[in-house]
Amino acid sequence: EVQLVQSGAEVKKPGESLRISCKGSGYMFAYSWIGWVRQMPGKGLEYMGIIYPDESETRYSPSFQGQVTFSVDKSISTAFLQWSSLKASDTAIYYCARLIDAHFDHWGQGALVTVSP
Amino acid sequence: QSVLTQPPSVSAAPGQKVTISCSGSSSNIGHKYVSWYQQVPGTAPKLLIYDNDRRPSGIPDRFSASKSGTSATLGITGLQTGDEADYYCGTWDSSLGAGEFGGGTRLTVL
């Protein structure tokens, strides 16, 4: 069974750094793109970008280029989403999802990130 | 502001049928596959439809979808209270070089 399990909720202050994780299991993690999706409070889904674990190739949505960093550790089948300096506007739920062809077929449970002074 | 336009809300009575539209352009829906996702409040999105009109295993045939030109439509028949959720269309945009989701449609089963 394909599963994506994300790290838990985080509460941070503006300016702090953060890395959240997404661990895949039940499939060959290295050979499927992983996507990241943001959902701000009460809002819709926003595509952030994707990463291919085998080569660490990344493709960022223009809206998120330079704002976040995607990375992976193939040895532990885990993808990461990282911020170097959080802002209050980064408060949101972040989902990882497996990309197959042109759709996201399995999703993580989401990780709530709260940035507050 | 998404490049894919969905109605903010739709509603219908139990047992009835509802359709949700997703309007795009030639740089996205016009030349790319469309997928649909269901998000029950407080939970993660779930894939309902992929490649315009295909259902993953486990998705009942009450859910169907189609695409024509630069628009796509999700249909749900035999509405149940459990279908109350937000529904999102998704595709890829060649001019943006990125994926896109519609703004989402809240379905209320009256």
mmCIF file of C-alpha atoms in Angstrom:
data_model
loop_
_atom_site.group_PDB
_atom_site.id
_atom_site.type_symbol
_atom_site.label_atom_id
_atom_site.label_comp_id
_atom_site.label_asym_id
_atom_site.label_seq_id
_atom_site.Cartn_x
_atom_site.Cartn_y
_atom_site.Cartn_z
ATOM 1 C CA GLU A 1 0.000 0.000 0.000
ATOM 2 C CA VAL A 2 1.355 3.376 -1.034
ATOM 3 C CA GLN A 3 1.632 5.759 1.918
ATOM 4 C CA LEU A 4 3.030 9.233 2.422
ATOM 5 C CA VAL A 5 3.460 10.160 6.067
ATOM 6 C CA GLN A 6 4.306 13.740 6.941
ATOM 7 C CA SER A 7 5.919 15.213 10.020
ATOM 8 C CA GLY A 8 3.828 16.874 12.686
ATOM 9 C CA ALA A 9 2.522 20.364 13.264
ATOM 10 C CA GLU A 10 5.035 23.132 13.823
ATOM 11 C CA VAL A 11 4.790 26.498 15.566
ATOM 12 C CA LYS A 12 7.546 28.939 14.672
ATOM 13 C CA LYS A 13 8.373 32.633 14.956
ATOM 14 C CA PRO A 14 8.962 34.925 11.979
ATOM 15 C CA GLY A 15 12.541 34.710 10.775
ATOM 16 C CA GLU A 16 13.080 31.160 12.008
ATOM 17 C CA SER A 17 14.004 28.279 9.722
ATOM 18 C CA LEU A 18 12.044 25.081 9.294
ATOM 19 C CA ARG A 19 12.194 21.757 7.470
ATOM 20 C CA ILE A 20 9.201 19.443 7.245
ATOM 21 C CA SER A 21 9.280 15.904 5.917
ATOM 22 C CA CYS A 22 7.293 13.426 3.865
ATOM 23 C CA LYS A 23 8.193 9.734 4.075
ATOM 24 C CA GLY A 24 7.070 7.443 1.292
ATOM 25 C CA SER A 25 6.491 3.708 1.541
ATOM 26 C CA GLY A 26 4.895 0.908 -0.441
ATOM 27 C CA TYR A 27 6.471 1.884 -3.775
ATOM 28 C CA MET A 28 9.852 2.709 -5.336
ATOM 29 C CA PHE A 29 10.281 6.145 -3.808
ATOM 30 C CA ALA A 30 13.207 7.184 -5.978
ATOM 31 C CA TYR A 31 11.352 6.848 -9.253
ATOM 32 C CA SER A 32 8.200 8.913 -8.750
ATOM 33 C CA TRP A 33 7.995 12.687 -8.549
ATOM 34 C CA ILE A 34 6.874 14.127 -5.225
ATOM 35 C CA GLY A 35 4.878 17.346 -5.239
ATOM 36 C CA TRP A 36 4.237 19.956 -2.558
ATOM 37 C CA VAL A 37 0.916 21.768 -2.220
ATOM 38 C CA ARG A 38 0.041 24.682 0.067
ATOM 39 C CA GLN A 39 -3.360 25.373 1.575
ATOM 40 C CA MET A 40 -3.623 28.634 3.452
ATOM 41 C CA PRO A 41 -6.319 28.923 6.149
ATOM 42 C CA GLY A 42 -9.751 28.736 4.566
ATOM 43 C CA LYS A 43 -8.311 28.813 1.051
ATOM 44 C CA GLY A 44 -7.784 26.471 -1.874
ATOM 45 C CA LEU A 45 -4.941 24.273 -3.027
ATOM 46 C CA GLU A 46 -1.809 25.901 -4.452
ATOM 47 C CA TYR A 47 0.787 23.963 -6.447
ATOM 48 C CA MET A 48 4.301 24.691 -5.150
ATOM 49 C CA GLY A 49 6.416 22.389 -7.285
ATOM 50 C CA ILE A 50 7.860 18.904 -7.606
ATOM 51 C CA ILE A 51 11.057 16.978 -6.983
ATOM 52 C CA TYR A 52 12.334 13.741 -8.556
ATOM 53 C CA PRO A 53 14.071 11.815 -5.791
ATOM 54 C CA ASP A 54 16.455 9.750 -7.912
ATOM 55 C CA GLU A 55 18.223 12.803 -9.330
ATOM 56 C CA SER A 56 16.993 15.492 -6.916
ATOM 57 C CA GLU A 57 15.684 17.382 -9.941
ATOM 58 C CA THR A 58 13.412 20.172 -8.837
ATOM 59 C CA ARG A 59 10.787 22.236 -10.628
ATOM 60 C CA TYR A 60 9.333 25.134 -8.681
ATOM 61 C CA SER A 61 6.157 26.993 -9.453
ATOM 62 C CA PRO A 62 7.071 30.609 -10.321
ATOM 63 C CA SER A 63 5.122 31.774 -7.265
ATOM 64 C CA PHE A 64 7.314 29.752 -4.922
ATOM 65 C CA GLN A 65 10.706 29.931 -6.671
ATOM 66 C CA GLY A 66 13.236 31.322 -4.212
ATOM 67 C CA GLN A 67 10.806 31.141 -1.300
ATOM 68 C CA VAL A 68 11.234 27.467 -0.379
ATOM 69 C CA THR A 69 13.645 24.619 -1.043
ATOM 70 C CA PHE A 70 12.831 21.022 -1.909
ATOM 71 C CA SER A 71 15.228 18.208 -1.080
ATOM 72 C CA VAL A 72 15.233 14.443 -0.621
ATOM 73 C CA ASP A 73 17.117 11.702 1.161
ATOM 74 C CA LYS A 74 16.641 8.592 -0.967
ATOM 75 C CA SER A 75 18.228 6.387 1.667
ATOM 76 C CA ILE A 76 15.271 6.981 3.972
ATOM 77 C CA SER A 77 12.627 7.537 1.243
ATOM 78 C CA THR A 78 11.919 11.017 2.528
ATOM 79 C CA ALA A 79 11.296 14.334 0.859
ATOM 80 C CA PHE A 80 11.718 17.662 2.604
ATOM 81 C CA LEU A 81 10.286 21.168 2.286
ATOM 82 C CA GLN A 82 12.438 23.879 3.818
ATOM 83 C CA TRP A 83 12.257 27.556 4.662
ATOM 84 C CA SER A 84 15.284 29.637 5.663
ATOM 85 C CA SER A 85 13.317 32.559 7.090
ATOM 86 C CA LEU A 86 9.632 32.072 7.805
ATOM 87 C CA LYS A 87 7.025 34.779 7.442
ATOM 88 C CA ALA A 88 3.568 35.003 8.973
ATOM 89 C CA SER A 89 2.167 34.498 5.475
ATOM 90 C CA ASP A 90 3.749 31.012 5.403
ATOM 91 C CA THR A 91 1.091 29.873 7.898
ATOM 92 C CA ALA A 92 -0.703 27.058 6.098
ATOM 93 C CA ILE A 93 -1.166 23.329 5.769
ATOM 94 C CA TYR A 94 1.429 21.777 3.484
ATOM 95 C CA TYR A 95 0.713 18.536 1.671
ATOM 96 C CA CYS A 96 3.086 16.246 -0.157
ATOM 97 C CA ALA A 97 1.687 14.035 -2.883
ATOM 98 C CA ARG A 98 3.001 11.460 -5.356
ATOM 99 C CA LEU A 99 2.842 12.563 -8.967
ATOM 100 C CA ILE A 100 1.996 9.879 -11.500
ATOM 101 C CA ASP A 101 1.876 11.082 -15.105
ATOM 102 C CA ALA A 102 -0.212 14.254 -14.737
ATOM 103 C CA HIS A 103 -2.024 13.691 -11.461
ATOM 104 C CA PHE A 104 -1.363 13.340 -7.735
ATOM 105 C CA ASP A 105 -2.560 9.869 -6.828
ATOM 106 C CA HIS A 106 -1.589 9.613 -3.152
ATOM 107 C CA TRP A 107 -1.384 12.407 -0.618
ATOM 108 C CA GLY A 108 0.200 12.841 2.779
ATOM 109 C CA GLN A 109 -1.987 13.750 5.722
ATOM 110 C CA GLY A 110 -0.734 17.350 5.711
ATOM 111 C CA ALA A 111 1.487 19.317 8.065
ATOM 112 C CA LEU A 112 0.211 22.495 9.720
ATOM 113 C CA VAL A 113 2.821 25.233 9.937
ATOM 114 C CA THR A 114 1.954 28.203 12.136
ATOM 115 C CA VAL A 115 4.202 31.276 12.091
ATOM 116 C CA SER A 116 3.380 33.742 14.823
ATOM 117 C CA PRO A 117 5.396 36.266 16.906
ATOM 118 C CA GLN B 1 -5.940 34.000 -8.646
ATOM 119 C CA SER B 2 -5.963 30.605 -10.358
ATOM 120 C CA VAL B 3 -5.831 30.215 -14.122
ATOM 121 C CA LEU B 4 -8.554 27.580 -13.741
ATOM 122 C CA THR B 5 -11.995 28.919 -12.895
ATOM 123 C CA GLN B 6 -14.513 26.971 -10.847
ATOM 124 C CA PRO B 7 -17.823 28.105 -9.334
ATOM 125 C CA PRO B 8 -17.350 28.808 -5.611
ATOM 126 C CA SER B 9 -20.286 26.659 -4.609
ATOM 127 C CA VAL B 10 -22.964 24.297 -5.846
ATOM 128 C CA SER B 11 -25.770 22.564 -4.036
ATOM 129 C CA ALA B 12 -28.379 19.896 -4.649
ATOM 130 C CA ALA B 13 -30.637 17.559 -2.732
ATOM 131 C CA PRO B 14 -29.740 13.991 -1.777
ATOM 132 C CA GLY B 15 -30.217 11.606 -4.665
ATOM 133 C CA GLN B 16 -29.935 14.357 -7.246
ATOM 134 C CA LYS B 17 -27.157 15.104 -9.742
ATOM 135 C CA VAL B 18 -24.731 18.009 -9.756
ATOM 136 C CA THR B 19 -22.058 19.204 -12.154
ATOM 137 C CA ILE B 20 -18.980 21.298 -11.400
ATOM 138 C CA SER B 21 -17.227 23.160 -14.171
ATOM 139 C CA CYS B 22 -13.565 24.030 -14.592
ATOM 140 C CA SER B 23 -12.656 26.585 -17.222
ATOM 141 C CA GLY B 24 -9.129 27.122 -18.485
ATOM 142 C CA SER B 25 -7.303 27.980 -21.672
ATOM 143 C CA SER B 26 -5.329 26.502 -24.539
ATOM 144 C CA SER B 27 -2.135 26.552 -22.456
ATOM 145 C CA ASN B 28 -3.602 24.281 -19.788
ATOM 146 C CA ILE B 29 -6.851 22.316 -20.142
ATOM 147 C CA GLY B 30 -6.800 22.673 -23.903
ATOM 148 C CA HIS B 31 -3.721 20.506 -24.252
ATOM 149 C CA LYS B 32 -3.253 18.760 -20.918
ATOM 150 C CA TYR B 33 -4.966 16.046 -18.900
ATOM 151 C CA VAL B 34 -7.348 17.166 -16.171
ATOM 152 C CA SER B 35 -7.685 15.574 -12.767
ATOM 153 C CA TRP B 36 -10.242 16.113 -10.018
ATOM 154 C CA TYR B 37 -9.784 15.939 -6.234
ATOM 155 C CA GLN B 38 -12.199 15.720 -3.352
ATOM 156 C CA GLN B 39 -11.336 17.309 -0.018
ATOM 157 C CA VAL B 40 -13.634 16.654 2.897
ATOM 158 C CA PRO B 41 -13.084 19.492 5.407
ATOM 159 C CA GLY B 42 -10.256 18.716 7.807
ATOM 160 C CA THR B 43 -8.781 15.964 5.656
ATOM 161 C CA ALA B 44 -6.255 15.653 2.846
ATOM 162 C CA PRO B 45 -7.368 15.828 -0.799
ATOM 163 C CA LYS B 46 -8.204 12.561 -2.522
ATOM 164 C CA LEU B 47 -7.892 11.755 -6.231
ATOM 165 C CA LEU B 48 -11.309 11.274 -7.845
ATOM 166 C CA ILE B 49 -10.618 11.459 -11.569
ATOM 167 C CA TYR B 50 -7.439 11.417 -13.647
ATOM 168 C CA ASP B 51 -6.598 11.693 -17.337
ATOM 169 C CA ASN B 52 -9.814 13.674 -17.939
ATOM 170 C CA ASP B 53 -12.289 10.879 -17.293
ATOM 171 C CA ARG B 54 -10.702 7.881 -15.576
ATOM 172 C CA ARG B 55 -11.573 6.751 -12.065
ATOM 173 C CA PRO B 56 -9.007 5.234 -9.702
ATOM 174 C CA SER B 57 -9.974 1.919 -8.190
ATOM 175 C CA GLY B 58 -12.364 2.386 -5.308
ATOM 176 C CA ILE B 59 -14.050 5.509 -6.678
ATOM 177 C CA PRO B 60 -17.724 4.749 -7.377
ATOM 178 C CA ASP B 61 -19.143 5.271 -10.837
ATOM 179 C CA ARG B 62 -21.432 7.970 -9.417
ATOM 180 C CA PHE B 63 -18.436 10.196 -10.124
ATOM 181 C CA SER B 64 -17.713 10.973 -13.766
ATOM 182 C CA ALA B 65 -15.917 13.656 -15.711
ATOM 183 C CA SER B 66 -15.376 14.944 -19.203
ATOM 184 C CA LYS B 67 -13.337 17.502 -21.080
ATOM 185 C CA SER B 68 -14.190 19.582 -24.100
ATOM 186 C CA GLY B 69 -11.868 22.197 -25.538
ATOM 187 C CA THR B 70 -10.633 24.386 -22.707
ATOM 188 C CA SER B 71 -13.209 23.278 -20.131
ATOM 189 C CA ALA B 72 -13.779 20.232 -17.974
ATOM 190 C CA THR B 73 -16.754 19.047 -15.981
ATOM 191 C CA LEU B 74 -17.157 16.800 -12.968
ATOM 192 C CA GLY B 75 -20.499 15.105 -12.473
ATOM 193 C CA ILE B 76 -21.812 13.434 -9.358
ATOM 194 C CA THR B 77 -25.049 11.440 -9.413
ATOM 195 C CA GLY B 78 -27.051 9.959 -6.570
ATOM 196 C CA LEU B 79 -25.798 12.613 -4.179
ATOM 197 C CA GLN B 80 -25.138 11.546 -0.622
ATOM 198 C CA THR B 81 -24.488 13.651 2.455
ATOM 199 C CA GLY B 82 -21.005 12.141 2.508
ATOM 200 C CA ASP B 83 -20.282 13.857 -0.800
ATOM 201 C CA GLU B 84 -20.247 17.245 0.928
ATOM 202 C CA ALA B 85 -16.724 18.469 0.325
ATOM 203 C CA ASP B 86 -14.570 20.846 -1.672
ATOM 204 C CA TYR B 87 -13.781 19.733 -5.208
ATOM 205 C CA TYR B 88 -10.741 20.897 -7.148
ATOM 206 C CA CYS B 89 -9.755 20.483 -10.756
ATOM 207 C CA GLY B 90 -6.082 20.273 -11.601
ATOM 208 C CA THR B 91 -3.920 20.321 -14.680
ATOM 209 C CA TRP B 92 -0.611 21.604 -16.024
ATOM 210 C CA ASP B 93 0.025 24.948 -17.630
ATOM 211 C CA SER B 94 2.633 25.042 -20.360
ATOM 212 C CA SER B 95 2.985 28.824 -20.254
ATOM 213 C CA LEU B 96 3.622 28.804 -16.501
ATOM 214 C CA GLY B 97 5.648 25.600 -16.603
ATOM 215 C CA ALA B 98 3.825 24.433 -13.512
ATOM 216 C CA GLY B 99 0.815 22.598 -12.226
ATOM 217 C CA GLU B 100 -2.348 24.433 -11.361
ATOM 218 C CA PHE B 101 -5.475 23.851 -9.303
ATOM 219 C CA GLY B 102 -8.810 25.504 -9.713
ATOM 220 C CA GLY B 103 -10.058 27.695 -6.896
ATOM 221 C CA GLY B 104 -12.264 24.907 -5.589
ATOM 222 C CA THR B 105 -16.017 24.361 -5.403
ATOM 223 C CA ARG B 106 -17.850 23.706 -2.156
ATOM 224 C CA LEU B 107 -20.605 21.111 -2.633
ATOM 225 C CA THR B 108 -23.512 21.258 -0.233
ATOM 226 C CA VAL B 109 -25.988 18.393 -0.172
ATOM 227 C CA LEU B 110 -29.151 20.007 1.118
#
